[in-house]
């Protein structure tokens, strides 16, 4: 469902792996009985056209059902905990003379981490 990396790709305005995230949320938020029924009916192939055409824009994420929002929220918190520092620390480092002391590679890594954390914090606000 999620692919080899086991991760979803988020952008500033929408989820870039929306089909995978939609299916994962749908399945993980089902009751055991709903899952059994869905599986028995080969529901994997018969999603409605409406679901296939929906995009997971930031606006759509904010309208998810509460269980899905909680699942996303908790997942984002776990992801943020996996980083060695928080968003403020990264932001402070970008604005200090210490930034100039970093190698070019370390500066680029800092920018990537900072961008990732900003997107994750944005998602937290959307699903709060």
PDB file of C-alpha atoms in Angstrom:
ATOM      1  CA  UNK A   1       0.000   0.000   0.000  1.00  0.00           C
ATOM      2  CA  UNK A   2       2.665   2.486   1.009  1.00  0.00           C
ATOM      3  CA  UNK A   3       5.448   1.378  -1.281  1.00  0.00           C
ATOM      4  CA  UNK A   4       8.971   0.251  -0.620  1.00  0.00           C
ATOM      5  CA  UNK A   5       9.991   3.269   1.444  1.00  0.00           C
ATOM      6  CA  UNK A   6       6.963   3.098   3.724  1.00  0.00           C
ATOM      7  CA  UNK A   7       6.535   6.858   3.577  1.00  0.00           C
ATOM      8  CA  UNK A   8       4.188   9.407   2.051  1.00  0.00           C
ATOM      9  CA  UNK A   9       5.320  12.435   0.094  1.00  0.00           C
ATOM     10  CA  UNK A  10       3.891  15.758   1.244  1.00  0.00           C
ATOM     11  CA  UNK A  11       4.129  19.066  -0.564  1.00  0.00           C
ATOM     12  CA  UNK A  12       3.224  22.580   0.515  1.00  0.00           C
ATOM     13  CA  UNK A  13      -0.229  22.429  -1.054  1.00  0.00           C
ATOM     14  CA  UNK A  14      -1.167  18.771  -1.219  1.00  0.00           C
ATOM     15  CA  UNK A  15      -0.149  15.189  -0.650  1.00  0.00           C
ATOM     16  CA  UNK A  16       1.894  14.014  -3.621  1.00  0.00           C
ATOM     17  CA  UNK A  17       1.263  10.328  -2.891  1.00  0.00           C
ATOM     18  CA  UNK A  18      -2.427  10.925  -2.335  1.00  0.00           C
ATOM     19  CA  UNK A  19      -3.675   7.573  -3.602  1.00  0.00           C
ATOM     20  CA  UNK A  20      -1.455   5.669  -1.165  1.00  0.00           C
ATOM     21  CA  UNK A  21      -2.322   7.935   1.759  1.00  0.00           C
ATOM     22  CA  UNK A  22      -6.065   7.827   0.994  1.00  0.00           C
ATOM     23  CA  UNK A  23      -6.095   4.038   0.860  1.00  0.00           C
ATOM     24  CA  UNK A  24      -3.955   3.697   3.971  1.00  0.00           C
ATOM     25  CA  UNK A  25      -6.154   6.051   5.996  1.00  0.00           C
ATOM     26  CA  UNK A  26      -9.280   4.358   4.730  1.00  0.00           C
ATOM     27  CA  UNK A  27      -8.062   0.916   5.783  1.00  0.00           C
ATOM     28  CA  UNK A  28      -6.472   1.937   9.084  1.00  0.00           C
ATOM     29  CA  UNK A  29      -9.593   3.805  10.183  1.00  0.00           C
ATOM     30  CA  UNK A  30     -11.942   0.894   9.437  1.00  0.00           C
ATOM     31  CA  UNK A  31     -13.343  -1.268  12.172  1.00  0.00           C
ATOM     32  CA  UNK A  32     -12.408  -4.936  12.025  1.00  0.00           C
ATOM     33  CA  UNK A  33     -15.860  -5.755  10.670  1.00  0.00           C
ATOM     34  CA  UNK A  34     -15.672  -3.049   7.977  1.00  0.00           C
ATOM     35  CA  UNK A  35     -12.245  -4.321   6.942  1.00  0.00           C
ATOM     36  CA  UNK A  36     -13.472  -7.906   6.625  1.00  0.00           C
ATOM     37  CA  UNK A  37     -16.424  -6.778   4.532  1.00  0.00           C
ATOM     38  CA  UNK A  38     -14.256  -4.536   2.377  1.00  0.00           C
ATOM     39  CA  UNK A  39     -11.771  -7.334   1.776  1.00  0.00           C
ATOM     40  CA  UNK A  40     -14.491  -9.919   1.013  1.00  0.00           C
ATOM     41  CA  UNK A  41     -16.045  -7.627  -1.586  1.00  0.00           C
ATOM     42  CA  UNK A  42     -12.708  -7.080  -3.309  1.00  0.00           C
ATOM     43  CA  UNK A  43     -13.121  -3.435  -2.403  1.00  0.00           C
ATOM     44  CA  UNK A  44      -9.515  -2.791  -3.297  1.00  0.00           C
ATOM     45  CA  UNK A  45     -10.429  -2.496  -6.959  1.00  0.00           C
ATOM     46  CA  UNK A  46     -13.908  -1.024  -6.729  1.00  0.00           C
ATOM     47  CA  UNK A  47     -13.459   2.376  -5.120  1.00  0.00           C
ATOM     48  CA  UNK A  48     -15.964   4.949  -6.194  1.00  0.00           C
ATOM     49  CA  UNK A  49     -15.129   7.338  -8.994  1.00  0.00           C
ATOM     50  CA  UNK A  50     -15.552  10.223  -6.547  1.00  0.00           C
ATOM     51  CA  UNK A  51     -12.789   8.851  -4.326  1.00  0.00           C
ATOM     52  CA  UNK A  52     -10.499   8.276  -7.304  1.00  0.00           C
ATOM     53  CA  UNK A  53     -10.902  11.871  -8.478  1.00  0.00           C
ATOM     54  CA  UNK A  54     -10.495  13.528  -5.103  1.00  0.00           C
ATOM     55  CA  UNK A  55      -7.188  15.129  -4.277  1.00  0.00           C
ATOM     56  CA  UNK A  56      -5.694  15.408  -0.845  1.00  0.00           C
ATOM     57  CA  UNK A  57      -5.134  19.131  -0.893  1.00  0.00           C
ATOM     58  CA  UNK A  58      -4.426  20.935   2.350  1.00  0.00           C
ATOM     59  CA  UNK A  59      -8.084  21.951   2.455  1.00  0.00           C
ATOM     60  CA  UNK A  60      -9.199  18.338   2.017  1.00  0.00           C
ATOM     61  CA  UNK A  61      -6.819  17.176   4.765  1.00  0.00           C
ATOM     62  CA  UNK A  62      -8.405  19.608   7.198  1.00  0.00           C
ATOM     63  CA  UNK A  63     -11.841  18.060   6.430  1.00  0.00           C
ATOM     64  CA  UNK A  64     -10.860  14.444   7.102  1.00  0.00           C
ATOM     65  CA  UNK A  65     -12.860  12.462   9.637  1.00  0.00           C
ATOM     66  CA  UNK A  66     -11.613  12.718  13.217  1.00  0.00           C
ATOM     67  CA  UNK A  67     -10.050   9.213  13.413  1.00  0.00           C
ATOM     68  CA  UNK A  68      -8.040   9.857  10.242  1.00  0.00           C
ATOM     69  CA  UNK A  69      -6.940  13.267  11.466  1.00  0.00           C
ATOM     70  CA  UNK A  70      -5.809  11.773  14.775  1.00  0.00           C
ATOM     71  CA  UNK A  71      -3.889   9.034  13.002  1.00  0.00           C
ATOM     72  CA  UNK A  72      -2.127  11.585  10.800  1.00  0.00           C
ATOM     73  CA  UNK A  73      -1.468  13.898  13.745  1.00  0.00           C
ATOM     74  CA  UNK A  74       0.089  11.121  15.827  1.00  0.00           C
ATOM     75  CA  UNK A  75       2.136   9.922  12.850  1.00  0.00           C
ATOM     76  CA  UNK A  76       3.510  13.412  12.251  1.00  0.00           C
ATOM     77  CA  UNK A  77       4.446  13.742  15.930  1.00  0.00           C
ATOM     78  CA  UNK A  78       6.346  10.444  15.753  1.00  0.00           C
ATOM     79  CA  UNK A  79       8.132  11.596  12.620  1.00  0.00           C
ATOM     80  CA  UNK A  80       9.114  14.898  14.215  1.00  0.00           C
ATOM     81  CA  UNK A  81      10.429  13.041  17.266  1.00  0.00           C
ATOM     82  CA  UNK A  82      12.756  11.065  15.000  1.00  0.00           C
ATOM     83  CA  UNK A  83      14.697  14.233  14.171  1.00  0.00           C
ATOM     84  CA  UNK A  84      17.586  15.162  16.442  1.00  0.00           C
ATOM     85  CA  UNK A  85      16.408  18.757  16.838  1.00  0.00           C
ATOM     86  CA  UNK A  86      13.229  20.793  16.635  1.00  0.00           C
ATOM     87  CA  UNK A  87      12.063  23.378  14.104  1.00  0.00           C
ATOM     88  CA  UNK A  88      13.119  26.360  16.244  1.00  0.00           C
ATOM     89  CA  UNK A  89      16.658  25.012  16.606  1.00  0.00           C
ATOM     90  CA  UNK A  90      16.963  24.664  12.831  1.00  0.00           C
ATOM     91  CA  UNK A  91      15.531  28.130  12.286  1.00  0.00           C
ATOM     92  CA  UNK A  92      17.930  29.646  14.827  1.00  0.00           C
ATOM     93  CA  UNK A  93      20.880  27.927  13.167  1.00  0.00           C
ATOM     94  CA  UNK A  94      19.861  29.354   9.793  1.00  0.00           C
ATOM     95  CA  UNK A  95      19.983  32.858  11.271  1.00  0.00           C
ATOM     96  CA  UNK A  96      23.306  32.628  13.147  1.00  0.00           C
ATOM     97  CA  UNK A  97      26.939  33.035  12.273  1.00  0.00           C
ATOM     98  CA  UNK A  98      27.296  29.313  13.044  1.00  0.00           C
ATOM     99  CA  UNK A  99      25.600  28.673   9.695  1.00  0.00           C
ATOM    100  CA  UNK A 100      28.628  30.126   7.912  1.00  0.00           C
ATOM    101  CA  UNK A 101      30.858  27.643   9.750  1.00  0.00           C
ATOM    102  CA  UNK A 102      28.953  24.686   8.292  1.00  0.00           C
ATOM    103  CA  UNK A 103      30.229  22.968   5.179  1.00  0.00           C
ATOM    104  CA  UNK A 104      28.200  23.415   2.001  1.00  0.00           C
ATOM    105  CA  UNK A 105      26.829  19.900   2.425  1.00  0.00           C
ATOM    106  CA  UNK A 106      25.804  20.582   6.047  1.00  0.00           C
ATOM    107  CA  UNK A 107      24.098  23.819   4.973  1.00  0.00           C
ATOM    108  CA  UNK A 108      22.117  21.963   2.321  1.00  0.00           C
ATOM    109  CA  UNK A 109      21.134  19.250   4.799  1.00  0.00           C
ATOM    110  CA  UNK A 110      20.001  21.945   7.230  1.00  0.00           C
ATOM    111  CA  UNK A 111      17.787  23.515   4.565  1.00  0.00           C
ATOM    112  CA  UNK A 112      16.255  20.138   3.709  1.00  0.00           C
ATOM    113  CA  UNK A 113      15.539  19.276   7.370  1.00  0.00           C
ATOM    114  CA  UNK A 114      14.103  22.724   7.994  1.00  0.00           C
ATOM    115  CA  UNK A 115      11.808  22.451   4.964  1.00  0.00           C
ATOM    116  CA  UNK A 116      10.659  18.982   5.956  1.00  0.00           C
ATOM    117  CA  UNK A 117       9.866  20.124   9.481  1.00  0.00           C
ATOM    118  CA  UNK A 118       7.944  23.166   8.232  1.00  0.00           C
ATOM    119  CA  UNK A 119       5.763  20.932   6.048  1.00  0.00           C
ATOM    120  CA  UNK A 120       5.173  18.545   8.955  1.00  0.00           C
ATOM    121  CA  UNK A 121       4.232  21.414  11.274  1.00  0.00           C
ATOM    122  CA  UNK A 122       1.844  22.720   8.625  1.00  0.00           C
ATOM    123  CA  UNK A 123       0.230  19.279   8.482  1.00  0.00           C
ATOM    124  CA  UNK A 124      -0.127  19.267  12.268  1.00  0.00           C
ATOM    125  CA  UNK A 125      -2.089  22.513  12.053  1.00  0.00           C
ATOM    126  CA  UNK A 126      -4.303  21.148   9.258  1.00  0.00           C
ATOM    127  CA  UNK A 127      -5.321  18.008  11.130  1.00  0.00           C
ATOM    128  CA  UNK A 128      -5.524  19.482  14.630  1.00  0.00           C
TER     129      UNK A 128
END
